[in-house]
PDB file of C-alpha atoms in Angstrom:
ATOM      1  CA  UNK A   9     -78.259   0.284 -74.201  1.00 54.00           C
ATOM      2  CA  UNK A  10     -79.124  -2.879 -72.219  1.00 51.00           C
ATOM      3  CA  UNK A  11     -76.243  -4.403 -73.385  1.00 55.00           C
ATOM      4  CA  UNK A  12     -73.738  -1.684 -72.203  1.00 45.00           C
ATOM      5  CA  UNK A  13     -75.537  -1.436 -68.718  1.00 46.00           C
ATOM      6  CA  UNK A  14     -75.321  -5.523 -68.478  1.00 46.00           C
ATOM      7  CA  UNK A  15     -71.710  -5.299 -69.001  1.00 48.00           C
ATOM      8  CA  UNK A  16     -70.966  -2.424 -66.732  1.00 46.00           C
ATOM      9  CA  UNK A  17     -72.981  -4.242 -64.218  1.00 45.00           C
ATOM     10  CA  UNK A  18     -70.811  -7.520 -64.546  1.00 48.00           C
ATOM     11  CA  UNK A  19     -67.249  -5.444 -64.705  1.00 49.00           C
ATOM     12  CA  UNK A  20     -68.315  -3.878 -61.090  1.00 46.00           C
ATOM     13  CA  UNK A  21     -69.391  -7.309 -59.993  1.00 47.00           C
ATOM     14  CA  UNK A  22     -66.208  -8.970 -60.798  1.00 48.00           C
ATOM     15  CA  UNK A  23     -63.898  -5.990 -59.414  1.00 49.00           C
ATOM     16  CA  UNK A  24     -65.663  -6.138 -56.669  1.00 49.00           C
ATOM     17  CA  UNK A  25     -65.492 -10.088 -56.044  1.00 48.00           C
ATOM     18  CA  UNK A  26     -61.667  -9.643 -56.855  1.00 47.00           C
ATOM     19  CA  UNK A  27     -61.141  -8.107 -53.276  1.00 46.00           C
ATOM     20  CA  UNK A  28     -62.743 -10.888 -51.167  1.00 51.00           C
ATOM     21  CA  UNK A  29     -60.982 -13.732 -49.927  1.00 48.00           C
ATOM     22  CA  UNK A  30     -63.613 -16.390 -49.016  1.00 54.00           C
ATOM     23  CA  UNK A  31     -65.968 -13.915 -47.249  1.00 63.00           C
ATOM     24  CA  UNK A  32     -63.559 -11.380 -46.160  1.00 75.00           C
ATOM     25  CA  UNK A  33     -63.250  -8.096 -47.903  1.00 90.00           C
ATOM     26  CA  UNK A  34     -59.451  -7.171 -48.733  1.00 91.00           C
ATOM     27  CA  UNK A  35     -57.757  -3.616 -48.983  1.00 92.00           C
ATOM     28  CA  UNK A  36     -54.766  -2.648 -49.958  1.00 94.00           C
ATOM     29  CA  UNK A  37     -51.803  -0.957 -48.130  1.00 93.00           C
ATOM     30  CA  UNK A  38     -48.196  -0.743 -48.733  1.00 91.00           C
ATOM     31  CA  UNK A  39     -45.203   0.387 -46.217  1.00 91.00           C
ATOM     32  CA  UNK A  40     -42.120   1.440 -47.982  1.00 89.00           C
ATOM     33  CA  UNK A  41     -41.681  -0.887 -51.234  1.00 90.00           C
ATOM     34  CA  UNK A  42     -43.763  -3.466 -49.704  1.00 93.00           C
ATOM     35  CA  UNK A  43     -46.987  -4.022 -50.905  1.00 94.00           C
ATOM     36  CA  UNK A  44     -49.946  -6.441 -49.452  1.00 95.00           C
ATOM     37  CA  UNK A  45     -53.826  -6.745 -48.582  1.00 95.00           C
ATOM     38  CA  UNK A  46     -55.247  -6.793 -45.378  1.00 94.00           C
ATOM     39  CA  UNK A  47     -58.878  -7.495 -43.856  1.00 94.00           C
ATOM     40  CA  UNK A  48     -60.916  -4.073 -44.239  1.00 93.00           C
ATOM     41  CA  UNK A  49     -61.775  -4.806 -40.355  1.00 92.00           C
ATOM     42  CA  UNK A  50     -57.907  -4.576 -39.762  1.00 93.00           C
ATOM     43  CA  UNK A  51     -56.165  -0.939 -38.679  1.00 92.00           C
ATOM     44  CA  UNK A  52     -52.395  -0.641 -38.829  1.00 94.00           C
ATOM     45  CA  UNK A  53     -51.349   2.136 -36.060  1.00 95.00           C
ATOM     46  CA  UNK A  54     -47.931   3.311 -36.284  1.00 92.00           C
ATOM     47  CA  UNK A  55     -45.958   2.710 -32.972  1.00 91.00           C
ATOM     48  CA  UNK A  56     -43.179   4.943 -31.543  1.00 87.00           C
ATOM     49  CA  UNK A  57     -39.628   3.114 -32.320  1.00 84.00           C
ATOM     50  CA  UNK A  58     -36.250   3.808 -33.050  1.00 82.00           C
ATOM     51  CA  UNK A  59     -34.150   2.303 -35.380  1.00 83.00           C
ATOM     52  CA  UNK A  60     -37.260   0.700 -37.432  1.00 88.00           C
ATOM     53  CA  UNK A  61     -40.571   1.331 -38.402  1.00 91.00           C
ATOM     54  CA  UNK A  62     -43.633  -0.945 -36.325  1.00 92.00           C
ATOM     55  CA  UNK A  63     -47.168  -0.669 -37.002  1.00 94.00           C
ATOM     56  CA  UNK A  64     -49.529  -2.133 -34.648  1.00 95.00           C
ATOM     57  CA  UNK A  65     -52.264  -4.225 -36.016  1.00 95.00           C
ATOM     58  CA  UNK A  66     -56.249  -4.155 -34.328  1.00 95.00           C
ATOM     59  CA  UNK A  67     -59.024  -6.012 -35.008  1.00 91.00           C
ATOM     60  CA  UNK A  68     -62.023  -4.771 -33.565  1.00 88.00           C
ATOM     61  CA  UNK A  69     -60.400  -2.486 -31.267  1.00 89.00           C
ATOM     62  CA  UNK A  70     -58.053  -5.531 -30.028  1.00 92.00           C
ATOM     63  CA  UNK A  71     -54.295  -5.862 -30.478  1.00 93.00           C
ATOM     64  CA  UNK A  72     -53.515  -8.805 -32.864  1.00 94.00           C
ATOM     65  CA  UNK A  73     -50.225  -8.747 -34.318  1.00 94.00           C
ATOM     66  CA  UNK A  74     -47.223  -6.172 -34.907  1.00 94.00           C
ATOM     67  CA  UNK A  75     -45.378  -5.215 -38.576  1.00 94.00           C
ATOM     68  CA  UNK A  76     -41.777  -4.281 -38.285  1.00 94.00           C
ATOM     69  CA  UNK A  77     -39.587  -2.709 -40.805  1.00 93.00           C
ATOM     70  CA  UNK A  78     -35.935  -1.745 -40.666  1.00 90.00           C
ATOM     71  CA  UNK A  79     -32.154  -2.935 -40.472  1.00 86.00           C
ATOM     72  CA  UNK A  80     -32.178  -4.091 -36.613  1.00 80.00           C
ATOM     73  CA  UNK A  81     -34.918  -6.706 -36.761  1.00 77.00           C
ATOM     74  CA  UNK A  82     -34.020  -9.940 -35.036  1.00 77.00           C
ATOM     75  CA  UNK A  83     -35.586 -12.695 -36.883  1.00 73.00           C
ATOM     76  CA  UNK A  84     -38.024 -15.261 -35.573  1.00 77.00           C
ATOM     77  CA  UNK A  85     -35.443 -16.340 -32.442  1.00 74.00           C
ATOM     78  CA  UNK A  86     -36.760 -18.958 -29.610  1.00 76.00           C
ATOM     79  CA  UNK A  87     -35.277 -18.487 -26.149  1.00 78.00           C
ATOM     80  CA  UNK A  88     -33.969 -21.170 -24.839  1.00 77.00           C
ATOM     81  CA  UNK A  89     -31.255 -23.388 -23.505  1.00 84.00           C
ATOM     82  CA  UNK A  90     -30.547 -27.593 -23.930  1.00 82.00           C
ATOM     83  CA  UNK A  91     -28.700 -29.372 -21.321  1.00 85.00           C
ATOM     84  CA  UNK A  92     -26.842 -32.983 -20.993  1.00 87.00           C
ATOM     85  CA  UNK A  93     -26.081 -32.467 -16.928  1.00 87.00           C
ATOM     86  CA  UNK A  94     -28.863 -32.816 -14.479  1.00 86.00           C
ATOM     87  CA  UNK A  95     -27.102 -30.040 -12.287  1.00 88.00           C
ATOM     88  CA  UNK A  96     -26.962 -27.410 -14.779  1.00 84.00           C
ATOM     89  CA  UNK A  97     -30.718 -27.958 -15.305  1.00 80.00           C
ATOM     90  CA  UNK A  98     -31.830 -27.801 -11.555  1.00 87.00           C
ATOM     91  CA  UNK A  99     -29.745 -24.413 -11.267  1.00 85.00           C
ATOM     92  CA  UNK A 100     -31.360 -22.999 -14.090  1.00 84.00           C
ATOM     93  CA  UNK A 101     -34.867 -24.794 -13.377  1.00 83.00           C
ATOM     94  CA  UNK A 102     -34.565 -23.186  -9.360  1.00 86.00           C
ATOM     95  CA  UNK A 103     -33.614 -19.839 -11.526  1.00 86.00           C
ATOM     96  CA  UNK A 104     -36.704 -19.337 -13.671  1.00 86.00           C
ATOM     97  CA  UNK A 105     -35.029 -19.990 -16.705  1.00 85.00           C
ATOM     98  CA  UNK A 106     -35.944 -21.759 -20.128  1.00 85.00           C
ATOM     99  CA  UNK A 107     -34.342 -25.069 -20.211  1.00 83.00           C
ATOM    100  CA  UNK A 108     -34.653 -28.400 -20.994  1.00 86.00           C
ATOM    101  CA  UNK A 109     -32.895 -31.729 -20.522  1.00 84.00           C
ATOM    102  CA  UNK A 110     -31.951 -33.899 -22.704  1.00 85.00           C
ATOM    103  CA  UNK A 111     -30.143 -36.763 -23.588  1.00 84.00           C
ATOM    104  CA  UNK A 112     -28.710 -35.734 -26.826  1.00 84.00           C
ATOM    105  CA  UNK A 113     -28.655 -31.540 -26.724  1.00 81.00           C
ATOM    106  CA  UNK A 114     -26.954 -30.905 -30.141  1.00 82.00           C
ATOM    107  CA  UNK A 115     -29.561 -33.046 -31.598  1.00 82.00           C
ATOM    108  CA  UNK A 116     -32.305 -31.816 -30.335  1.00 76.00           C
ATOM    109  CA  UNK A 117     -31.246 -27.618 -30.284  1.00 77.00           C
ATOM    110  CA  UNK A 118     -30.205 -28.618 -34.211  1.00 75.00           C
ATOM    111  CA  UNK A 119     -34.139 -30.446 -34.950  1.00 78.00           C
ATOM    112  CA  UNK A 120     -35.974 -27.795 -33.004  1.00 79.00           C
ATOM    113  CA  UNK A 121     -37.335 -30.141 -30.389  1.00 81.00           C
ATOM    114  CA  UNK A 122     -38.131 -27.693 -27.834  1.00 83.00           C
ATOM    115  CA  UNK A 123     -39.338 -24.542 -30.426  1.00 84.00           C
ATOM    116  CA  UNK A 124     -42.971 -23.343 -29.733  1.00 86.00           C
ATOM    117  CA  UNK A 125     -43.229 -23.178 -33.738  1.00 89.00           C
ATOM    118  CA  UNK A 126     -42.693 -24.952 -36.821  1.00 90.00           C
ATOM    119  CA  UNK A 127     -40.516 -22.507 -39.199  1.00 89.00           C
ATOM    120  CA  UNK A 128     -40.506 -23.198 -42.954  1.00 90.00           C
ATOM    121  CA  UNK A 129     -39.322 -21.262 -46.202  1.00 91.00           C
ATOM    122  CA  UNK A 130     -41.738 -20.530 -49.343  1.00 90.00           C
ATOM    123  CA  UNK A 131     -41.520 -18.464 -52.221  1.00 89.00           C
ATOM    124  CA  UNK A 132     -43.780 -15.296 -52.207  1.00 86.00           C
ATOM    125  CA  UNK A 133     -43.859 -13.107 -55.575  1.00 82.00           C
ATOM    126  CA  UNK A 134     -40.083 -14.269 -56.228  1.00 84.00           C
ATOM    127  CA  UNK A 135     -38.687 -13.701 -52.729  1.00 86.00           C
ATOM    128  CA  UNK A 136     -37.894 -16.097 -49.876  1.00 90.00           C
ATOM    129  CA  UNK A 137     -39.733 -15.618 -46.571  1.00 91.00           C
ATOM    130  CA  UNK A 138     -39.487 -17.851 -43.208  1.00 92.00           C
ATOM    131  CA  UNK A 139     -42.984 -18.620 -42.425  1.00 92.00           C
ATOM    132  CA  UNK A 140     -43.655 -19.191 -38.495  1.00 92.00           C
ATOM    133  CA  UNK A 141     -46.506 -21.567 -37.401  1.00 91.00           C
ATOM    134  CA  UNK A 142     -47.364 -22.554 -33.665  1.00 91.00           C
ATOM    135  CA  UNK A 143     -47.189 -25.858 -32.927  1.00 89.00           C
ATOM    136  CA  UNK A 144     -49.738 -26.027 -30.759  1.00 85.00           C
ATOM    137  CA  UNK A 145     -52.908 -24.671 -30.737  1.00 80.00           C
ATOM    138  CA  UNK A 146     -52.405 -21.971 -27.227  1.00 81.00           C
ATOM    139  CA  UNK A 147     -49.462 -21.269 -27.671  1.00 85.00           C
ATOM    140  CA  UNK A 148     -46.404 -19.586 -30.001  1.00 86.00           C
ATOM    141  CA  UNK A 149     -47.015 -16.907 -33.089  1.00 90.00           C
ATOM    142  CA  UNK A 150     -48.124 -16.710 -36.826  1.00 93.00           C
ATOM    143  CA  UNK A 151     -45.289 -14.424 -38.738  1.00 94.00           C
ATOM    144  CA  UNK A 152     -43.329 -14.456 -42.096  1.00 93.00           C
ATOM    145  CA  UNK A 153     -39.870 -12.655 -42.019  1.00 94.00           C
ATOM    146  CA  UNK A 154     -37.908 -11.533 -45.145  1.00 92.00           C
ATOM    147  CA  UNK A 155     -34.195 -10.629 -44.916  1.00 89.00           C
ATOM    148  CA  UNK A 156     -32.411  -7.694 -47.249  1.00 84.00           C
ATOM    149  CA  UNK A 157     -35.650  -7.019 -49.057  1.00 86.00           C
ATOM    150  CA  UNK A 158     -33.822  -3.818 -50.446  1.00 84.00           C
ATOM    151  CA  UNK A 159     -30.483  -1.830 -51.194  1.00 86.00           C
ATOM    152  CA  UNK A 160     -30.168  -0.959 -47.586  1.00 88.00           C
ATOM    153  CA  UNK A 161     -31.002  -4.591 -46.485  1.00 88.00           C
ATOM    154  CA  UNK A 162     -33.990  -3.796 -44.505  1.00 90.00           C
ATOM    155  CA  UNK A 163     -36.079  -6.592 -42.970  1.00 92.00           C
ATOM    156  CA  UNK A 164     -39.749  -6.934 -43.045  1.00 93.00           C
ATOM    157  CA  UNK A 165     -42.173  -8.904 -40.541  1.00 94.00           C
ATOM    158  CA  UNK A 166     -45.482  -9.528 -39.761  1.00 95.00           C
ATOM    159  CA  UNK A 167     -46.216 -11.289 -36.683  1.00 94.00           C
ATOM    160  CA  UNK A 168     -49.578 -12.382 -34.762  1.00 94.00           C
ATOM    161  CA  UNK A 169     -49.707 -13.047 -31.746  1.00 90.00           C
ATOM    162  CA  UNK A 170     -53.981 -13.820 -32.185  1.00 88.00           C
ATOM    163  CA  UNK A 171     -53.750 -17.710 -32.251  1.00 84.00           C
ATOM    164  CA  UNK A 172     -57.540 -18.547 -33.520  1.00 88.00           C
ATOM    165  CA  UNK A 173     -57.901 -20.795 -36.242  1.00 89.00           C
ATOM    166  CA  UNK A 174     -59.756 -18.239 -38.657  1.00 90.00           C
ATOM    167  CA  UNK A 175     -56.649 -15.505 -37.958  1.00 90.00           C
ATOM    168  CA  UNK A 176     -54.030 -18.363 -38.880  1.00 90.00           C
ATOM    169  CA  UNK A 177     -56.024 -18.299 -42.012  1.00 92.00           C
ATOM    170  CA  UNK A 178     -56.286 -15.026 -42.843  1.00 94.00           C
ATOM    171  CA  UNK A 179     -52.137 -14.013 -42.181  1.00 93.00           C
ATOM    172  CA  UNK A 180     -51.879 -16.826 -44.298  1.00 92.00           C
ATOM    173  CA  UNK A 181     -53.889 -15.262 -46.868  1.00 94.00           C
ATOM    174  CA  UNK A 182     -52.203 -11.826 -46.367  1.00 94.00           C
ATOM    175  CA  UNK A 183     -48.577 -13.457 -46.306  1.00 93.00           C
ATOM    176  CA  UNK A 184     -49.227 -14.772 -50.155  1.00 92.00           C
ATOM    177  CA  UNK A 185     -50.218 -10.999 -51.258  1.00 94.00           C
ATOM    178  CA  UNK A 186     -46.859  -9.210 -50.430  1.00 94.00           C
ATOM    179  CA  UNK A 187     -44.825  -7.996 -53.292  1.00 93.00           C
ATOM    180  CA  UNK A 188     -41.735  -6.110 -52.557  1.00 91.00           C
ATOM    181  CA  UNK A 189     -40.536  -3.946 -55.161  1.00 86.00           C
TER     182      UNK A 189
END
């Protein structure tokens, strides 16, 4: 009898271990064929959209990070414009746009100089994602983005816009749970 209650006791301890990630609890959740783990202290709230699905995502009450789904998704795209002529810069300098001068603009727009983020592919569960990682500290976004993840070529993402060095850890940790069926 001791025996059978010692090894029910260590089964529940090990399931339940199984579902923290270095101190953080994990649950399960799943939107369309995609499947992942987020923080239990994380709420996805469905947004109203058209043309693809978005979910919201809170942490303690506070707005953290957006999930999109659907065929019109633009992927990770950085706004901005590389110039060789000093007037063309001025102009668009007096008119509040996002540009940069340069000596060498091809270069540079080709090497992502001027992006606020690093961008990089890896291989999740058998599928190739774009991961997105600020360079700097204050400012940019944490995301991964997969293209045609199914017969209809929908898109998935999962941005955050929460810049903190224990949430770049923890989308990091939720990015290498997705499967996509």
């Amino acid at each position: 009898m001791f025996r059978l209650f010692f090894i029910s006791f260590i089964i529940l301890f090990i399931s339940s271990c199984e579902n923290k990630k270095n101190g953080t609890s994990f649950q399960k959740t799943n939107i369309q064929n995609i499947h992942f783990e987020i923080p239990e202290t994380f709420s996805l709230k469905k947004s109203k959209s058209e043309d693809m699905v978005v979910y919201d995502i809170f942490s303690n009450g506070k707005s953290i990070g957006s999930i999109y789904f659907g065929s019109y998704y633009e992927p990770f795209h950085e706004n901005y414009s590389i110039t060789v002529e000093k007037e063309i810069y001025d102009k668009g300098k007096v008119n509040g746009e996002k540009i940069f001068l340069s000596d060498n603009a091809q270069r540079d727009y080709k090497n992502g100089i001027f992006n606020e983020n690093y961008y990089y592919l890896d291989t999740i569960n058998n599928k190739v994602g774009q991961i997105m990682l600020p360079k700097r500290s204050s400012k940019g976004l944490v995301g991964i983005y997969f293209d045609s993840i199914d017969i209809h070529k929908n898109k998935f993402a999962i941005i955050s816009t929460d810049l903190s060095e224990h949430n770049k850890k923890i989308f990091l940790k939720i990015f290498k749970t997705i499967k996509i069926e």
